[in-house]
GROMACS .gro file of C-alpha atoms in nm:
model
  303
    1MET     CA    1  -0.027  -3.076  -0.189
    2LYS     CA    2   0.179  -3.151  -0.530
    3ILE     CA    3   0.236  -2.771  -0.573
    4ASN     CA    4   0.379  -2.751  -0.198
    5LEU     CA    5   0.600  -3.047  -0.256
    6ASP     CA    6   0.718  -2.894  -0.589
    7LYS     CA    7   0.811  -2.546  -0.381
    8PHE     CA    8   0.979  -2.738  -0.109
    9PHE     CA    9   1.204  -2.918  -0.341
   10LEU     CA   10   1.286  -2.622  -0.553
   11GLY     CA   11   1.374  -2.436  -0.243
   12ILE     CA   12   1.624  -2.712  -0.148
   13LEU     CA   13   1.762  -2.710  -0.502
   14TRP     CA   14   1.811  -2.324  -0.490
   15LEU     CA   15   1.972  -2.351  -0.157
   16LEU     CA   16   2.232  -2.612  -0.264
   17THR     CA   17   2.305  -2.402  -0.561
   18ILE     CA   18   2.390  -2.087  -0.388
   19THR     CA   19   2.582  -2.288  -0.121
   20LEU     CA   20   2.792  -2.408  -0.388
   21ALA     CA   21   2.839  -2.104  -0.553
   22THR     CA   22   2.932  -1.932  -0.223
   23THR     CA   23   3.183  -2.226  -0.161
   24PHE     CA   24   3.358  -2.205  -0.517
   25TRP     CA   25   3.394  -1.830  -0.507
   26MET     CA   26   3.538  -1.812  -0.122
   27ASN     CA   27   3.783  -2.106  -0.208
   28ILE     CA   28   3.915  -1.921  -0.516
   29LYS     CA   29   3.929  -1.557  -0.384
   30TYR     CA   30   4.007  -1.605  -0.024
   31GLY     CA   31   4.118  -1.940   0.013
   32PHE     CA   32   3.843  -2.028   0.269
   33ASN     CA   33   3.655  -2.333   0.276
   34ILE     CA   34   3.301  -2.271   0.427
   35PHE     CA   35   3.276  -2.671   0.479
   36SER     CA   36   3.558  -2.689   0.687
   37SER     CA   37   3.576  -2.635   1.059
   38THR     CA   38   3.946  -2.578   1.062
   39HIS     CA   39   3.921  -2.276   0.848
   40TRP     CA   40   3.630  -2.128   1.067
   41ALA     CA   41   3.850  -2.209   1.387
   42TYR     CA   42   4.121  -2.010   1.223
   43LEU     CA   43   3.894  -1.741   1.133
   44SER     CA   44   3.778  -1.681   1.479
   45GLU     CA   45   4.151  -1.689   1.613
   46ILE     CA   46   4.206  -1.426   1.378
   47GLN     CA   47   3.917  -1.224   1.498
   48ALA     CA   48   3.986  -1.293   1.852
   49SER     CA   49   4.332  -1.129   1.811
   50ARG     CA   50   4.179  -0.853   1.633
   51ALA     CA   51   4.410  -0.923   1.299
   52PRO     CA   52   4.301  -0.753   1.017
   53VAL     CA   53   4.041  -0.943   0.776
   54ARG     CA   54   3.984  -0.829   0.420
   55ASP     CA   55   3.654  -0.631   0.397
   56GLY     CA   56   3.539  -0.826   0.079
   57PHE     CA   57   3.552  -1.163   0.277
   58TYR     CA   58   3.241  -1.043   0.488
   59LEU     CA   59   3.115  -0.863   0.188
   60SER     CA   60   3.070  -1.204   0.005
   61LEU     CA   61   2.916  -1.357   0.292
   62ILE     CA   62   2.662  -1.094   0.339
   63VAL     CA   63   2.566  -1.099  -0.024
   64ALA     CA   64   2.563  -1.483  -0.054
   65ILE     CA   65   2.311  -1.508   0.240
   66LEU     CA   66   2.093  -1.211   0.090
   67VAL     CA   67   2.096  -1.360  -0.250
   68GLY     CA   68   1.985  -1.702  -0.085
   69ILE     CA   69   1.699  -1.558   0.088
   70ILE     CA   70   1.566  -1.331  -0.214
   71GLY     CA   71   1.594  -1.644  -0.436
   72LEU     CA   72   1.403  -1.857  -0.177
   73TYR     CA   73   1.132  -1.588  -0.152
   74ILE     CA   74   1.098  -1.612  -0.524
   75CYS     CA   75   1.076  -1.968  -0.534
   76ILE     CA   76   0.824  -2.019  -0.275
   77ARG     CA   77   0.600  -1.709  -0.322
   78PRO     CA   78   0.238  -1.762  -0.437
   79ARG     CA   79   0.162  -1.724  -0.816
   80PHE     CA   80  -0.151  -1.683  -1.001
   81ARG     CA   81  -0.198  -1.839  -1.346
   82LYS     CA   82  -0.304  -1.650  -1.649
   83ILE     CA   83  -0.500  -1.878  -1.868
   84PRO     CA   84  -0.511  -1.750  -2.236
   85LEU     CA   85  -0.831  -1.914  -2.395
   86PRO     CA   86  -0.838  -1.904  -2.759
   87VAL     CA   87  -1.181  -1.752  -2.906
   88ALA     CA   88  -1.280  -1.829  -3.251
   89LEU     CA   89  -1.438  -1.540  -3.400
   90LYS     CA   90  -1.692  -1.664  -3.581
   91GLN     CA   91  -1.957  -1.441  -3.480
   92PRO     CA   92  -2.011  -1.246  -3.815
   93ASP     CA   93  -2.086  -1.568  -3.970
   94LYS     CA   94  -2.331  -1.671  -3.729
   95ILE     CA   95  -2.500  -1.302  -3.758
   96SER     CA   96  -2.518  -1.351  -4.108
   97ASN     CA   97  -2.698  -1.686  -4.065
   98GLU     CA   98  -2.949  -1.506  -3.846
   99GLN     CA   99  -2.996  -1.226  -4.063
  100LYS     CA  100  -3.087  -1.445  -4.390
  101PRO     CA  101  -3.415  -1.583  -4.277
  102MET     CA  102  -3.492  -1.223  -4.201
  103GLU     CA  103  -3.424  -1.102  -4.567
  104THR     CA  104  -3.587  -1.372  -4.736
  105PRO     CA  105  -3.943  -1.318  -4.619
  106SER     CA  106  -3.895  -0.931  -4.723
  107ASP     CA  107  -3.756  -1.045  -5.085
  108LYS     CA  108  -4.011  -1.326  -5.212
  109THR     CA  109  -4.197  -1.476  -4.910
  110VAL     CA  110  -4.541  -1.304  -4.955
  111ALA     CA  111  -4.734  -1.624  -4.909
  112PRO     CA  112  -4.573  -1.797  -4.630
  113GLN     CA  113  -4.655  -1.541  -4.358
  114ASN     CA  114  -4.653  -1.824  -4.092
  115THR     CA  115  -4.275  -1.872  -4.139
  116SER     CA  116  -4.236  -1.488  -4.042
  117VAL     CA  117  -4.409  -1.555  -3.728
  118GLU     CA  118  -4.217  -1.868  -3.635
  119ASP     CA  119  -3.879  -1.658  -3.695
  120GLN     CA  120  -3.980  -1.405  -3.419
  121PRO     CA  121  -3.902  -1.631  -3.119
  122THR     CA  122  -3.534  -1.684  -3.249
  123LYS     CA  123  -3.515  -1.273  -3.197
  124PRO     CA  124  -3.511  -1.265  -2.830
  125MET     CA  125  -3.288  -1.564  -2.753
  126PRO     CA  126  -2.969  -1.395  -2.822
  127VAL     CA  127  -3.056  -1.140  -2.577
  128GLY     CA  128  -2.734  -1.109  -2.319
  129LEU     CA  129  -2.727  -0.954  -1.950
  130THR     CA  130  -2.491  -0.659  -1.960
  131ARG     CA  131  -2.532  -0.551  -1.584
  132PRO     CA  132  -2.370  -0.744  -1.290
  133LEU     CA  133  -2.587  -0.967  -1.102
  134SER     CA  134  -2.554  -1.175  -0.781
  135PRO     CA  135  -2.501  -1.532  -0.797
  136VAL     CA  136  -2.710  -1.672  -0.492
  137SER     CA  137  -2.924  -2.002  -0.549
  138GLY     CA  138  -2.936  -2.179  -0.881
  139THR     CA  139  -2.864  -2.243  -1.240
  140ALA     CA  140  -3.038  -2.158  -1.556
  141LEU     CA  141  -3.217  -2.406  -1.731
  142ARG     CA  142  -3.227  -2.491  -2.127
  143VAL     CA  143  -3.497  -2.330  -2.289
  144THR     CA  144  -3.688  -2.590  -2.527
  145PRO     CA  145  -3.949  -2.503  -2.758
  146GLN     CA  146  -4.156  -2.794  -2.679
  147HIS     CA  147  -4.406  -2.615  -2.395
  148GLN     CA  148  -4.737  -2.777  -2.452
  149ILE     CA  149  -4.892  -2.478  -2.258
  150ALA     CA  150  -4.958  -2.327  -2.621
  151PRO     CA  151  -5.065  -2.581  -2.869
  152VAL     CA  152  -5.091  -2.281  -3.131
  153ALA     CA  153  -4.796  -2.174  -3.317
  154ASN     CA  154  -4.840  -1.786  -3.255
  155THR     CA  155  -4.863  -1.838  -2.875
  156MET     CA  156  -4.551  -2.078  -2.897
  157ALA     CA  157  -4.346  -1.772  -3.076
  158THR     CA  158  -4.447  -1.511  -2.796
  159SER     CA  159  -4.394  -1.764  -2.502
  160THR     CA  160  -3.980  -1.691  -2.566
  161GLN     CA  161  -4.020  -1.336  -2.498
  162PRO     CA  162  -4.152  -1.324  -2.150
  163ASN     CA  163  -3.879  -1.587  -2.051
  164SER     CA  164  -3.631  -1.356  -2.172
  165GLU     CA  165  -3.766  -1.073  -2.002
  166LEU     CA  166  -3.779  -1.258  -1.669
  167ASN     CA  167  -3.419  -1.368  -1.699
  168LYS     CA  168  -3.334  -1.002  -1.739
  169LYS     CA  169  -3.546  -0.966  -1.416
  170ILE     CA  170  -3.314  -1.242  -1.250
  171GLY     CA  171  -3.005  -1.064  -1.359
  172GLU     CA  172  -3.114  -0.735  -1.179
  173ILE     CA  173  -3.192  -0.941  -0.883
  174PHE     CA  174  -2.825  -1.087  -0.899
  175ALA     CA  175  -2.694  -0.733  -0.932
  176GLN     CA  176  -2.905  -0.596  -0.624
  177ALA     CA  177  -2.733  -0.894  -0.401
  178GLY     CA  178  -2.385  -0.747  -0.520
  179TYR     CA  179  -2.301  -0.995  -0.789
  180ILE     CA  180  -2.110  -0.950  -1.096
  181VAL     CA  181  -2.340  -1.015  -1.381
  182LYS     CA  182  -2.177  -1.129  -1.708
  183PRO     CA  183  -2.317  -1.135  -2.089
  184CYS     CA  184  -2.415  -1.491  -2.208
  185LYS     CA  185  -2.618  -1.570  -2.531
  186ALA     CA  186  -2.657  -1.940  -2.470
  187ILE     CA  187  -2.516  -2.236  -2.269
  188GLY     CA  188  -2.618  -2.553  -2.449
  189ALA     CA  189  -2.967  -2.544  -2.503
  190LEU     CA  190  -3.024  -2.244  -2.252
  191GLN     CA  191  -3.073  -1.923  -2.428
  192SER     CA  192  -3.007  -1.585  -2.286
  193PRO     CA  193  -2.971  -1.716  -1.923
  194ALA     CA  194  -2.876  -1.482  -1.652
  195ILE     CA  195  -2.509  -1.554  -1.534
  196ALA     CA  196  -2.328  -1.384  -1.239
  197VAL     CA  197  -2.016  -1.439  -1.052
  198GLY     CA  198  -1.923  -1.379  -0.703
  199TYR     CA  199  -1.614  -1.288  -0.505
  200ASP     CA  200  -1.567  -1.638  -0.368
  201GLN     CA  201  -1.502  -1.779  -0.745
  202SER     CA  202  -1.857  -1.886  -0.799
  203VAL     CA  203  -2.086  -1.893  -1.106
  204TRP     CA  204  -2.448  -1.846  -1.102
  205ILE     CA  205  -2.690  -1.947  -1.375
  206GLY     CA  206  -3.049  -1.792  -1.352
  207VAL     CA  207  -3.342  -1.902  -1.586
  208THR     CA  208  -3.720  -1.945  -1.580
  209ASN     CA  209  -3.956  -2.199  -1.690
  210LYS     CA  210  -3.687  -2.468  -1.729
  211SER     CA  211  -3.669  -2.826  -1.572
  212PRO     CA  212  -3.381  -2.941  -1.352
  213GLN     CA  213  -3.235  -3.168  -1.597
  214GLU     CA  214  -3.203  -2.902  -1.873
  215THR     CA  215  -3.013  -2.687  -1.616
  216GLN     CA  216  -2.800  -2.977  -1.483
  217GLY     CA  217  -2.684  -2.985  -1.850
  218ALA     CA  218  -2.584  -2.634  -1.861
  219ILE     CA  219  -2.406  -2.688  -1.549
  220ASP     CA  220  -2.236  -2.974  -1.661
  221THR     CA  221  -2.123  -2.800  -1.989
  222LEU     CA  222  -1.949  -2.513  -1.762
  223VAL     CA  223  -1.760  -2.765  -1.559
  224SER     CA  224  -1.635  -2.974  -1.830
  225PHE     CA  225  -1.497  -2.648  -1.988
  226PHE     CA  226  -1.347  -2.540  -1.680
  227SER     CA  227  -1.183  -2.863  -1.638
  228ASP     CA  228  -1.055  -2.862  -1.977
  229THR     CA  229  -0.907  -2.516  -1.940
  230LEU     CA  230  -0.779  -2.477  -1.588
  231GLY     CA  231  -0.696  -2.833  -1.483
  232GLU     CA  232  -0.698  -2.891  -1.133
  233THR     CA  233  -0.756  -2.532  -1.055
  234ALA     CA  234  -1.126  -2.587  -1.181
  235ALA     CA  235  -1.212  -2.768  -0.855
  236ASP     CA  236  -1.198  -2.397  -0.690
  237ILE     CA  237  -1.496  -2.262  -0.919
  238ASN     CA  238  -1.835  -2.368  -0.749
  239VAL     CA  239  -2.131  -2.360  -1.013
  240ASN     CA  240  -2.497  -2.292  -0.893
  241ALA     CA  241  -2.817  -2.232  -1.082
  242CYS     CA  242  -3.163  -2.090  -0.981
  243ILE     CA  243  -3.464  -2.169  -1.165
  244VAL     CA  244  -3.785  -1.964  -1.124
  245ASN     CA  245  -4.106  -2.160  -1.194
  246PRO     CA  246  -3.941  -2.490  -1.301
  247SER     CA  247  -4.090  -2.729  -1.512
  248GLY     CA  248  -4.070  -3.143  -1.533
  249ASN     CA  249  -3.970  -3.345  -1.239
  250ALA     CA  250  -3.871  -3.063  -0.961
  251GLU     CA  251  -3.759  -3.376  -0.714
  252ASP     CA  252  -3.480  -3.477  -0.936
  253THR     CA  253  -3.233  -3.212  -0.863
  254SER     CA  254  -2.883  -3.151  -0.722
  255ASP     CA  255  -2.757  -2.960  -0.448
  256ALA     CA  256  -2.642  -2.721  -0.686
  257ILE     CA  257  -2.998  -2.631  -0.836
  258HIS     CA  258  -3.215  -2.406  -0.642
  259LEU     CA  259  -3.591  -2.400  -0.731
  260PHE     CA  260  -3.839  -2.095  -0.669
  261SER     CA  261  -4.199  -2.044  -0.736
  262THR     CA  262  -4.193  -1.666  -0.784
  263LEU     CA  263  -3.915  -1.397  -0.862
  264ASP     CA  264  -3.987  -1.269  -0.510
  265LYS     CA  265  -3.869  -1.566  -0.321
  266LEU     CA  266  -3.580  -1.561  -0.537
  267ASP     CA  267  -3.526  -1.216  -0.457
  268GLN     CA  268  -3.538  -1.307  -0.082
  269PHE     CA  269  -3.329  -1.557  -0.102
  270MET     CA  270  -3.054  -1.356  -0.302
  271ALA     CA  271  -3.076  -1.082  -0.013
  272GLU     CA  272  -3.001  -1.357   0.248
  273ASN     CA  273  -2.706  -1.462   0.063
  274ASN     CA  274  -2.558  -1.168  -0.088
  275ASN     CA  275  -2.221  -1.152  -0.272
  276LYS     CA  276  -1.957  -1.080   0.017
  277GLU     CA  277  -1.572  -1.032   0.007
  278PRO     CA  278  -1.409  -1.321   0.199
  279GLU     CA  279  -1.134  -1.241   0.455
  280ASP     CA  280  -0.870  -1.340   0.222
  281PHE     CA  281  -1.009  -1.166  -0.084
  282GLU     CA  282  -0.766  -1.046  -0.351
  283PRO     CA  283  -0.877  -0.813  -0.600
  284GLU     CA  284  -0.656  -0.900  -0.872
  285LEU     CA  285  -0.731  -1.264  -0.847
  286PHE     CA  286  -1.083  -1.169  -0.867
  287ASP     CA  287  -1.042  -0.954  -1.156
  288ALA     CA  288  -0.830  -1.235  -1.345
  289PHE     CA  289  -1.127  -1.484  -1.272
  290SER     CA  290  -1.393  -1.234  -1.394
  291SER     CA  291  -1.221  -1.182  -1.729
  292TYR     CA  292  -1.191  -1.551  -1.773
  293ILE     CA  293  -1.567  -1.593  -1.695
  294ASP     CA  294  -1.635  -1.332  -1.970
  295THR     CA  295  -1.417  -1.489  -2.223
  296VAL     CA  296  -1.595  -1.837  -2.131
  297MET     CA  297  -1.931  -1.697  -2.189
  298ASN     CA  298  -1.818  -1.547  -2.514
  299TYR     CA  299  -1.659  -1.849  -2.662
  300ILE     CA  300  -1.948  -2.072  -2.539
  301GLY     CA  301  -2.217  -1.836  -2.684
  302LYS     CA  302  -2.066  -1.888  -3.021
  303HIS     CA  303  -2.051  -2.237  -3.049
   0.00000   0.00000   0.00000
């Protein structure tokens, strides 16, 4: 509503400006006051008597009307904001930090072999999805290394690998439903979630073996980031999440979180809610939105 009022007042300001400019020009050039009824009556008498009138007089009026219409269109035509998002290029430092624990066991760590096993779960965590996925039902849950299913350290280290593989399968399900998959290393505590965007400016998060509370934290992170960078426009973006085999209290969920017991049920849900182009779909606007999500995922994954 505020934007419409701004355009309305801007249009009025433009019309007043072009009217005053036309009045000034007609007065100094032809001695004609467009606000004077007497002058218009005199002009009509001249036209009725077929007396010659300078061609520049009519040309000036036509040019003024065309400039006014074109300027009014430029003032009220829709515009799409391009939001430059600064991305801190600190990934080399993060990579070097991840490589250090891998080099130390090869140099002088013959005795602590358990530490090398514990470092293995950190390798699959930064795996990202690089193919388009379909956003249908749910948000990704945060991956916490506190699963009590495997009390032994070795089984706990390998438990993250199946989660990464399952997240990849979720990404493939999103892609089969027509959604565009985005690479993402992490959102808060969620490691390598499946991220996808839809033509209706929706963002979908897919994870496995996560609680709704952890997933809601990731949704809140994205919503807060969108609000800080886009302002009121962030309300047009819908963030949802899909959780396969959810953990924790499954009853405490929001409308944005969808729970599935198996990948097959998620696949069926996505097939029924595939990515469709809305009636007012604009490819340029969606390309800008898709590029913005790429920048957001790249930025969040590094912080």
